[in-house]
Amino acid sequence: MAHWLFKTEPDAFSIVDLVARPDQSEFWDGVRSYQARNFLRDLVAVGDDVLIYHSSCKNVGIAGLAKVVQSPSPDPTQFDPKSNYFDPESPQKQPRWYGVVIQHVETFPEVLALKTIKLLPGIVELPLVNKGHRLSIMPVNSEEFTLLTVTARGKTSG
DNA sequence: GCCAACGTTGGC
DNA sequence: GCCAACGTTGGC
């Protein structure tokens, strides 16, 4: 069982939108970087944990937790000329881009702010606070995953 | 809106 | 296959 962090711009798709979906599930599409694609296509598996991170917004940080409920599969938006994610170069027979279905598990009482994450002494490897911070899909090791979730759940202030 | 970080592209 | 230029991400 692996742990991941997926970035999303909440103006486009937030954890609230995920909860509003049928089965609180959504096919995570639009990943268009090779590093992120490699994680998604080759390593993400059913049952994996996914931290939902809100970027480029007022309240930047980890908003909640989801899980992978279906194996990664080719992202159909790459073949859709009407989609913003259309990629005319992607071969039908060997699709370039992948996505995965995730399901909401938990919304944290407060967003665990990036600045708080940066101050946690145990967060050392997380690409978010290192080179690799631009990755849209990144691995989170078990220790750091536990620290992040425990901290996020404990941040209730009434 | 600015701009640093850094991935990608393309000339050679 | 190097590396400068370019474009995008994303925090602030």
Coordinates of C-alpha atoms (C1' of nucleotides) in Angstrom, one line a residue:
Chain A
M1 CA 0.0 0.0 0.0
A2 CA 1.5 3.3 -1.1
H3 CA 0.6 6.9 -0.3
W4 CA 0.4 9.8 -2.7
L5 CA -0.3 13.4 -2.8
F6 CA -2.4 14.7 -5.7
K7 CA -2.6 18.4 -6.5
T8 CA -5.6 20.2 -7.7
E9 CA -6.7 23.8 -8.1
P10 CA -9.8 24.0 -6.0
D11 CA -11.3 26.7 -8.4
A12 CA -11.3 23.9 -11.0
F13 CA -11.9 20.9 -8.8
S14 CA -11.8 20.8 -5.0
I15 CA -12.4 18.2 -2.4
V16 CA -15.9 19.6 -2.0
D17 CA -16.5 18.8 -5.6
L18 CA -15.2 15.3 -5.0
V19 CA -17.7 14.7 -2.2
A20 CA -20.5 16.0 -4.5
R21 CA -19.8 13.3 -7.1
P22 CA -21.8 10.1 -7.4
D23 CA -20.1 7.6 -5.0
Q24 CA -17.9 10.5 -4.0
S25 CA -15.6 9.3 -6.7
E26 CA -14.0 10.9 -9.7
F27 CA -11.7 9.9 -12.6
W28 CA -8.5 12.0 -12.0
D29 CA -7.7 13.3 -15.5
G30 CA -5.5 15.9 -17.0
V31 CA -2.1 14.8 -15.7
R32 CA 0.3 16.0 -18.4
S33 CA 3.8 15.6 -17.0
Y34 CA 5.9 12.5 -17.6
Q35 CA 7.1 12.2 -14.1
A36 CA 3.6 12.3 -12.7
R37 CA 2.4 10.0 -15.5
N38 CA 5.0 7.5 -14.6
F39 CA 3.9 7.3 -11.0
L40 CA 0.3 7.2 -12.1
R41 CA 0.6 4.5 -14.7
D42 CA 3.2 2.3 -13.1
L43 CA 2.9 2.6 -9.3
V44 CA -0.5 3.8 -8.3
A45 CA -2.7 0.9 -7.3
V46 CA -6.2 0.1 -5.8
G47 CA -6.2 0.8 -2.1
D48 CA -3.5 3.4 -2.1
D49 CA -4.0 6.5 0.0
V50 CA -4.3 9.9 -1.7
L51 CA -3.8 13.2 0.1
I52 CA -5.8 15.9 -1.7
Y53 CA -3.7 19.1 -2.0
H54 CA -5.2 22.5 -2.9
S55 CA -2.8 24.6 -4.9
S56 CA -2.9 28.1 -6.4
C57 CA -5.6 29.3 -4.1
K58 CA -6.2 31.3 -0.9
N59 CA -5.8 28.4 1.4
V60 CA -2.9 26.3 0.1
G61 CA -2.4 22.9 1.7
I62 CA -3.8 19.4 2.3
A63 CA -7.6 19.4 2.4
G64 CA -8.3 15.7 2.9
L65 CA -7.9 12.1 2.1
A66 CA -9.1 9.9 -0.7
K67 CA -8.3 6.4 -1.9
V68 CA -7.7 4.7 -5.2
V69 CA -10.7 2.6 -6.1
Q70 CA -9.9 1.6 -9.7
S71 CA -6.6 0.7 -11.5
P72 CA -5.1 3.5 -13.6
S73 CA -6.3 3.6 -17.2
P74 CA -5.7 5.8 -20.2
D75 CA -7.1 9.3 -19.8
P76 CA -9.8 9.7 -22.4
T77 CA -9.4 13.5 -22.5
Q78 CA -6.2 13.1 -24.5
F79 CA -8.2 11.9 -27.4
D80 CA -11.0 14.5 -27.2
P81 CA -10.4 17.4 -29.4
K82 CA -12.8 19.5 -27.4
S83 CA -10.9 18.9 -24.2
N84 CA -8.3 21.3 -22.8
Y85 CA -6.2 18.2 -22.2
F86 CA -6.4 17.1 -25.8
D87 CA -3.1 15.7 -27.0
P88 CA -3.0 15.2 -30.8
E89 CA 0.4 13.5 -30.5
S90 CA -0.7 10.8 -28.2
P91 CA -0.9 7.4 -30.1
Q92 CA -4.3 5.6 -29.7
K93 CA -2.6 2.3 -29.5
Q94 CA -0.1 3.4 -26.8
P95 CA -1.8 6.2 -24.9
R96 CA 0.6 8.7 -23.4
W97 CA -1.5 9.9 -20.5
Y98 CA -3.2 8.0 -17.7
G99 CA -5.8 8.7 -14.9
V100 CA -7.2 6.9 -12.0
V101 CA -10.5 6.8 -10.1
I102 CA -10.3 8.0 -6.5
Q103 CA -13.0 8.1 -3.8
H104 CA -13.3 10.5 -1.0
V105 CA -12.4 9.2 2.5
E106 CA -12.2 12.2 4.8
T107 CA -12.1 15.9 4.7
F108 CA -9.8 17.4 7.4
P109 CA -11.3 19.8 9.9
E110 CA -9.0 22.5 8.5
V111 CA -6.7 22.5 5.5
L112 CA -3.3 21.6 6.7
A113 CA -1.5 24.7 5.4
L114 CA 1.7 24.4 3.4
K115 CA 3.5 26.7 5.8
T116 CA 2.5 24.3 8.6
I117 CA 3.8 21.4 6.6
K118 CA 7.1 23.1 6.1
L119 CA 7.5 23.6 9.8
L120 CA 6.9 19.9 10.7
P121 CA 10.3 18.4 11.7
G122 CA 9.4 15.0 10.3
I123 CA 8.7 16.2 6.8
V124 CA 12.0 15.8 5.0
E125 CA 11.5 13.7 1.8
L126 CA 8.1 15.1 0.6
P127 CA 8.7 16.5 -2.8
L128 CA 6.3 19.4 -2.0
V129 CA 9.0 20.9 0.3
N130 CA 11.9 19.9 -1.9
K131 CA 13.1 19.9 -5.4
G132 CA 10.2 18.3 -7.2
H133 CA 7.7 20.6 -5.6
R134 CA 6.0 21.1 -9.0
L135 CA 5.0 17.5 -9.4
S136 CA 1.2 17.1 -9.6
I137 CA 1.4 13.5 -8.4
M138 CA 4.0 12.7 -5.8
P139 CA 4.8 9.8 -3.5
V140 CA 4.6 10.3 0.3
N141 CA 6.5 7.8 2.5
S142 CA 4.6 6.0 5.3
E143 CA 6.1 8.0 8.2
E144 CA 5.4 11.3 6.6
F145 CA 1.9 10.2 5.5
T146 CA 1.1 9.3 9.1
L147 CA 2.5 12.6 10.4
L148 CA 0.6 14.6 7.9
T149 CA -2.8 12.9 8.6
V150 CA -2.4 12.9 12.4
T151 CA -1.4 16.6 12.3
A152 CA -4.3 17.4 10.0
R153 CA -6.9 15.6 12.2
G154 CA -5.5 17.2 15.3
K155 CA -5.8 20.7 14.1
T156 CA -9.4 21.1 15.1
S157 CA -9.8 24.5 16.9
G158 CA -13.5 24.2 17.7
Chain B
dG1 C1' 0.7 40.2 -10.8
dC2 C1' 5.4 38.9 -9.9
dC3 C1' 8.9 36.0 -10.3
dA4 C1' 11.8 31.8 -8.7
dA5 C1' 12.0 27.1 -9.7
dC6 C1' 12.5 23.9 -12.8
dG7 C1' 10.7 20.8 -16.6
dT8 C1' 10.7 20.8 -21.6
dT9 C1' 12.2 22.0 -26.2
dG10 C1' 15.1 22.5 -29.9
dG11 C1' 19.4 24.2 -32.1
dC12 C1' 23.7 22.6 -32.8
Chain C
dG1 C1' 23.6 14.7 -25.9
dC2 C1' 24.6 19.4 -24.2
dC3 C1' 22.6 23.4 -22.7
dA4 C1' 20.4 28.0 -23.4
dA5 C1' 15.9 29.7 -24.2
dC6 C1' 11.4 29.1 -23.2
dG7 C1' 7.0 28.1 -20.9
dT8 C1' 4.6 26.7 -16.9
dT9 C1' 3.7 26.0 -12.1
dG10 C1' 2.5 27.8 -8.0
dG11 C1' 3.6 30.4 -3.6
dC12 C1' 3.4 34.9 -2.2

